[in-house]
CSV table of C-alpha atoms in Angstrom, one decimal:
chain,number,residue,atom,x,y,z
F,5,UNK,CA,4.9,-17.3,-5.6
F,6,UNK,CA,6.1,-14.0,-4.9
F,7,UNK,CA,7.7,-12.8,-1.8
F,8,UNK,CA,10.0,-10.2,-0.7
F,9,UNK,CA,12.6,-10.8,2.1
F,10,UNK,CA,13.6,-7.7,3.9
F,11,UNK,CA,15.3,-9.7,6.9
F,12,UNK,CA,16.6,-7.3,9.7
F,13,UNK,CA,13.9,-5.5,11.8
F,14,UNK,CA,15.9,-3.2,12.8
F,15,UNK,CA,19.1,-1.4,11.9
F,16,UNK,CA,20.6,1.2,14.0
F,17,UNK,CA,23.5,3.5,12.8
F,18,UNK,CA,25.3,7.0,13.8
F,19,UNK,CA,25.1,9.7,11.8
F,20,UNK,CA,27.1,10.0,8.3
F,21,UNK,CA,27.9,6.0,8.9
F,22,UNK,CA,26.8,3.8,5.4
F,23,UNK,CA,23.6,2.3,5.3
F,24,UNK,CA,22.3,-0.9,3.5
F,25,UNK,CA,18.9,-2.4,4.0
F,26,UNK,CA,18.4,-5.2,2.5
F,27,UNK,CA,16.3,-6.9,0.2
F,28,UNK,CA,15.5,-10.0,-1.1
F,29,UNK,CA,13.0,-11.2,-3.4
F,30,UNK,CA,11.1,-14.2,-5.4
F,31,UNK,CA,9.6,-13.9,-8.5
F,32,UNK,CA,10.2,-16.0,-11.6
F,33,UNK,CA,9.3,-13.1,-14.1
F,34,UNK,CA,10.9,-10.0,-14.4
F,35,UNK,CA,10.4,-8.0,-11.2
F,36,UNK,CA,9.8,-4.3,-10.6
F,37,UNK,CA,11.0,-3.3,-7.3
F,38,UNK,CA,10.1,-0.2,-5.0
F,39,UNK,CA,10.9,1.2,-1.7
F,40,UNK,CA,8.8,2.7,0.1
F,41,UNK,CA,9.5,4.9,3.3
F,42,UNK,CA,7.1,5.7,6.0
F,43,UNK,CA,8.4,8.8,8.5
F,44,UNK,CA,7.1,9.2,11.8
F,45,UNK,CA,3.3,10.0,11.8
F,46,UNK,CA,3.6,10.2,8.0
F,47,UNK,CA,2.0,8.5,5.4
F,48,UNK,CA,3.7,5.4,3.2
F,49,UNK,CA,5.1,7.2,0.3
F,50,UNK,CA,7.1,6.0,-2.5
F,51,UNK,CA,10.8,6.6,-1.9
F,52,UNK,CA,12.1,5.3,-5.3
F,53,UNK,CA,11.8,2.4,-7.9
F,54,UNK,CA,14.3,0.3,-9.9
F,55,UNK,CA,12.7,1.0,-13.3
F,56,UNK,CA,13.6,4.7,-12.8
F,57,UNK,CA,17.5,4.4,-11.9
F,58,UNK,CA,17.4,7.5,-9.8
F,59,UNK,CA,19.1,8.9,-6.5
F,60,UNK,CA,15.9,10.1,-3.9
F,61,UNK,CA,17.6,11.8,-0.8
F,62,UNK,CA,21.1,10.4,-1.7
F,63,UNK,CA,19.4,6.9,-1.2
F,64,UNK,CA,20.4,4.6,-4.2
F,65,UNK,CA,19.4,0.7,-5.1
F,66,UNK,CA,20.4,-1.5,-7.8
F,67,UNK,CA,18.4,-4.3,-8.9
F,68,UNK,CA,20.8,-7.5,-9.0
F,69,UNK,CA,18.8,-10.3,-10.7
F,70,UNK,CA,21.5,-13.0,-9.8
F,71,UNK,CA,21.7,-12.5,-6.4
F,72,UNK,CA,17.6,-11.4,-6.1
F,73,UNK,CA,18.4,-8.6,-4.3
F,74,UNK,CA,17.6,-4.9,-4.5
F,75,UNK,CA,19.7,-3.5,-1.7
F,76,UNK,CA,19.0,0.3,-0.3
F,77,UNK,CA,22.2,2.4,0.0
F,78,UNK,CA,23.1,5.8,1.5
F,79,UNK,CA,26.6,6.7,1.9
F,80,UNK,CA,26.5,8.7,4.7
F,81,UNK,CA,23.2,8.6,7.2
F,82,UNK,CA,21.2,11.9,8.5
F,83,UNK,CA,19.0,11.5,11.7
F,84,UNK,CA,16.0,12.6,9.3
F,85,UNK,CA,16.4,9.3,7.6
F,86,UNK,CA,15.0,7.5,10.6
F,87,UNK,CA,12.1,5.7,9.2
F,88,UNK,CA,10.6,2.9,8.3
F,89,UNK,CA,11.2,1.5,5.0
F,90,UNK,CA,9.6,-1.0,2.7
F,91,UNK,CA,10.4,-3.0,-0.3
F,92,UNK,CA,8.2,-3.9,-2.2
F,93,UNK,CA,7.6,-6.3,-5.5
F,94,UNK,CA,5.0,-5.3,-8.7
F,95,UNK,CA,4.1,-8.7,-9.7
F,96,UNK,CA,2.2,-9.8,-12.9
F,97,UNK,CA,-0.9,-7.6,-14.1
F,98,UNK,CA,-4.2,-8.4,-12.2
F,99,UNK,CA,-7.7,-8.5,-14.3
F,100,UNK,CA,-7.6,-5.0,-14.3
F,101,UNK,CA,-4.2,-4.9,-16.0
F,102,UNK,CA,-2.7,-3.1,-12.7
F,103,UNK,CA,0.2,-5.2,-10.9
F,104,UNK,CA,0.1,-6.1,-7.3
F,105,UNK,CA,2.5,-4.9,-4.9
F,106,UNK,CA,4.2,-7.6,-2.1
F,107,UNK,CA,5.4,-5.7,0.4
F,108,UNK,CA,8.3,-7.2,2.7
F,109,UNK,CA,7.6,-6.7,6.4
F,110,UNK,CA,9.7,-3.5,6.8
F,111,UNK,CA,13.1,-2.6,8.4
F,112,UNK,CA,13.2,0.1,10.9
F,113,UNK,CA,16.1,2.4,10.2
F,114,UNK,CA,17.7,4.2,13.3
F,115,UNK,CA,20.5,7.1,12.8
F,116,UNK,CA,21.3,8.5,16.3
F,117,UNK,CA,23.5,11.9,16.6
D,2,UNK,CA,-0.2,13.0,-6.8
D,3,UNK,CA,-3.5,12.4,-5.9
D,4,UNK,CA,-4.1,13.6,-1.9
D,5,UNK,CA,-6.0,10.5,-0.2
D,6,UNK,CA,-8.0,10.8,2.9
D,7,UNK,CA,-9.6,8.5,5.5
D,8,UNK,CA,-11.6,8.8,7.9
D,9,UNK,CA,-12.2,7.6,10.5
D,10,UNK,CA,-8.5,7.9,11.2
D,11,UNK,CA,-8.6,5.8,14.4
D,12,UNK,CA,-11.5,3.9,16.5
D,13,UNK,CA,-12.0,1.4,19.2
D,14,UNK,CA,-15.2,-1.0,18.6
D,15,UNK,CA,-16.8,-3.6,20.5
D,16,UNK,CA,-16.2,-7.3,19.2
D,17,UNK,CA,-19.5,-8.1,17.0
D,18,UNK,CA,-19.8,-4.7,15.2
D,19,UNK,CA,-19.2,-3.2,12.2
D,20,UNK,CA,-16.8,-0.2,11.3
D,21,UNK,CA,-17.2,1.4,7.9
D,22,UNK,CA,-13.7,3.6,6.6
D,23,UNK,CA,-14.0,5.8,4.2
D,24,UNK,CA,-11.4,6.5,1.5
D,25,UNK,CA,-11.6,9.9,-0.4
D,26,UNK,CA,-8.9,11.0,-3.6
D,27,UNK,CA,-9.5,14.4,-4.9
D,28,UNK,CA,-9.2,13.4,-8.3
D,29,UNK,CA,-10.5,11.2,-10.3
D,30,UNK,CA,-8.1,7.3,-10.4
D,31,UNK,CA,-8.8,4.7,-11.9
D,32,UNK,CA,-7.4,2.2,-9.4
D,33,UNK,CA,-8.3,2.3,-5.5
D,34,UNK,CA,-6.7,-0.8,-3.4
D,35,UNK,CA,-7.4,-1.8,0.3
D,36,UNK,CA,-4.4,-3.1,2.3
D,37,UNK,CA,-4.3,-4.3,6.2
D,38,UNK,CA,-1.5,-3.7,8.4
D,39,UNK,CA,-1.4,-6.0,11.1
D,40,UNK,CA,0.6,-5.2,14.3
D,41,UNK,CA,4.1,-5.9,13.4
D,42,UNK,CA,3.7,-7.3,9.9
D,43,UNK,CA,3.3,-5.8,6.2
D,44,UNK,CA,0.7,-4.6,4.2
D,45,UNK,CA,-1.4,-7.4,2.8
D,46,UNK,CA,-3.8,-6.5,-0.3
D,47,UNK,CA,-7.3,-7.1,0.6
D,48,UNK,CA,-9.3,-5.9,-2.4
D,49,UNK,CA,-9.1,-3.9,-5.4
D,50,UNK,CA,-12.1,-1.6,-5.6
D,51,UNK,CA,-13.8,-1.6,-8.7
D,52,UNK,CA,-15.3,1.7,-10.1
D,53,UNK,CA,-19.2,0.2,-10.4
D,54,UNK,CA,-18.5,-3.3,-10.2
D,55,UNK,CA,-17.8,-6.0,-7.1
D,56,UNK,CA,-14.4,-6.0,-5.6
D,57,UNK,CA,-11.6,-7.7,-7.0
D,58,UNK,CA,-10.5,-9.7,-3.1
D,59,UNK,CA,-7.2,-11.3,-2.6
D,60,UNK,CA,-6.8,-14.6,-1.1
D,61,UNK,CA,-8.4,-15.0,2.4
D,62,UNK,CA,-10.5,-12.2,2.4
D,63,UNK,CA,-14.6,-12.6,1.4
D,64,UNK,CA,-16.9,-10.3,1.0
D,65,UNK,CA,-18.9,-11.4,3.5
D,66,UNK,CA,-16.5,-9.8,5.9
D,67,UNK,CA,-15.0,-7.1,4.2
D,68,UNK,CA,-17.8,-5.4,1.9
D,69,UNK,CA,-16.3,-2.5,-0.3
D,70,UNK,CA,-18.0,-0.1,-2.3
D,71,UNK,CA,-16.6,1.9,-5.1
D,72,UNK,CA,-19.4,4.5,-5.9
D,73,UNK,CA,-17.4,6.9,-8.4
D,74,UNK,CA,-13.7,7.5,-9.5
D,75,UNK,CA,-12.6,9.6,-6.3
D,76,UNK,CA,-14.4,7.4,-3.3
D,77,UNK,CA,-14.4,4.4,-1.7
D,78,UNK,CA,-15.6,2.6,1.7
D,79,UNK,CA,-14.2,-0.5,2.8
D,80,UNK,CA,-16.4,-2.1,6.2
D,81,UNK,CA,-14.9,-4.7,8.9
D,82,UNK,CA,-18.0,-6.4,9.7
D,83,UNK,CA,-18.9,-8.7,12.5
D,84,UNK,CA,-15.8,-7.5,14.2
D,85,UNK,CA,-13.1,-9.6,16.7
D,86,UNK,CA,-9.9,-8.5,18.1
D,87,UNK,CA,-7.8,-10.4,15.2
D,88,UNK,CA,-9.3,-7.3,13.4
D,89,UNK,CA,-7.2,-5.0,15.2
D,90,UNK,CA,-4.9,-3.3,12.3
D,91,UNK,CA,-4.2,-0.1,10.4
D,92,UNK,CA,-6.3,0.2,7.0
D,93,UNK,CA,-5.1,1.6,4.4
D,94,UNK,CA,-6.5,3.2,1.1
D,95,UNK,CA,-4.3,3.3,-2.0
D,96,UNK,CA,-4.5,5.1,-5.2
D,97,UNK,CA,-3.1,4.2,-8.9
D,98,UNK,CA,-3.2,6.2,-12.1
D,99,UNK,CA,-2.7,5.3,-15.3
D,100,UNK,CA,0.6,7.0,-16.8
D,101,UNK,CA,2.4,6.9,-13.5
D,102,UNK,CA,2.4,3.0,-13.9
D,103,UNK,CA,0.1,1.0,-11.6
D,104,UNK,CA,2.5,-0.2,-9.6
D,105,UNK,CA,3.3,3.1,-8.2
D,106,UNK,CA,0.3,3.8,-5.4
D,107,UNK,CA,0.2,6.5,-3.0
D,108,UNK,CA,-1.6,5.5,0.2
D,109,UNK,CA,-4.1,7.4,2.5
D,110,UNK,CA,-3.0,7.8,5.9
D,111,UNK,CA,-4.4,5.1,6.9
D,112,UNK,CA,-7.2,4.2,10.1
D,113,UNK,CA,-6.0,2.4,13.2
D,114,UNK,CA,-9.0,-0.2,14.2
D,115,UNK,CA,-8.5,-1.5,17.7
D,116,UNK,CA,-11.3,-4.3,18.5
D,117,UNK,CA,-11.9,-5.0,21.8
């Protein structure tokens, strides 16, 4: 079964401090990952995905099959980072071809001044 | 990115009635999704919408109690029927094109159901 692990709630952290929020997952194929972020009386919007390999708002994650992890990392925190964010797993194509995301249950980031 | 909106975007009901949320895209997408957000906890899929076919419902959800209709590419209605507090949770619409990879959805801004 798939299921994604994101196992602190909450993680609170001053301004420019690192920031990890982690991520664990189970799948026994070959996962896509996501994080998504969701601001303050915002919409859940995509905030980046393995597959791409990119840097969104200085936030990086790399997929690490042998630990199952796909970690979210951001050198040096801003207070507009304060949000909650979501990993997420694309399992194996529905009917309809489309893959299902499992979300994990979200970790509330807080970066006070 | 497709824009995605709901309506109603909050509402309180009496326990025993039905709510109907609407879920509008202004363009045309292949793939609409309903999710619920209970207080505290994740998204959990309900359905997939299917453009002029039946739902496509996860694993503990029926039709019976969440009818969805799929009407054309950019519009979509999910309804709570025979409501009871358990069914206090956010709603959301979702949205997946072809080309961008299904796995990357955009979601409506969801509709916060309280159930009294």
């Amino acid at each position: 079964a798939q299921r994604v692990t994101q196992p602190e709630k909450l993680l609170s952290v001053f301004k420019g401090a690192p920031v990890e929020l982690k991520c664990n997952y189970s799948y026994s194929g070959s996962p896509e990952l996501f994080w998504y972020v969701q601001y303050s009386r915002q919409r859940l919007q995509l905030l980046l995905r393995h597959i791409s390999r990119e840097s969104i708002k200085g936030f990086t994650a790399d997929l690490n099959k042998g630990e199952t992890s796909f970690h979210l990392k951001k050198p040096f925190a801003q207070e507009e980072d304060s949000a909650m964010y979501y990993c997420a797993l694309s399992g194996p194509p529905m009917n309809t071809g489309f893959q299902k995301l499992v979300f994990g249950t979200g970790t509330r980031l807080l970066v006070s001044p | 990115s497709a824009v995605i909106s709901q309506k109603p975007s909050r509402d309180i009901c009496q326990r025993g009635t039905s709510l109907t949320i609407q879920c509008q895209v202004d363009s045309q997408v292949t793939m609409m999704f309903w999710y619920r957000q209970q207080p505290g906890q994740s998204l959990t899929l309900i359905a997939t919408a299917n453009q002029g076919s039946e739902a496509t419902y996860e694993s503990g959800f029926v039709i019976d109690k969440f009818p969805i209709s799929r009407p054309n590419l950019t519009f979509s209605t999910l309804t709570v029927s025979n409501m009871s507090p358990e069914d206090s949770s956010i709603y959301l619409c979702s949205v997946a094109t072809p080309g961008q990879g299904g796995d990357t959805q955009y979601f409506g801004p969801g509709t916060r159901l309280t159930v009294l």
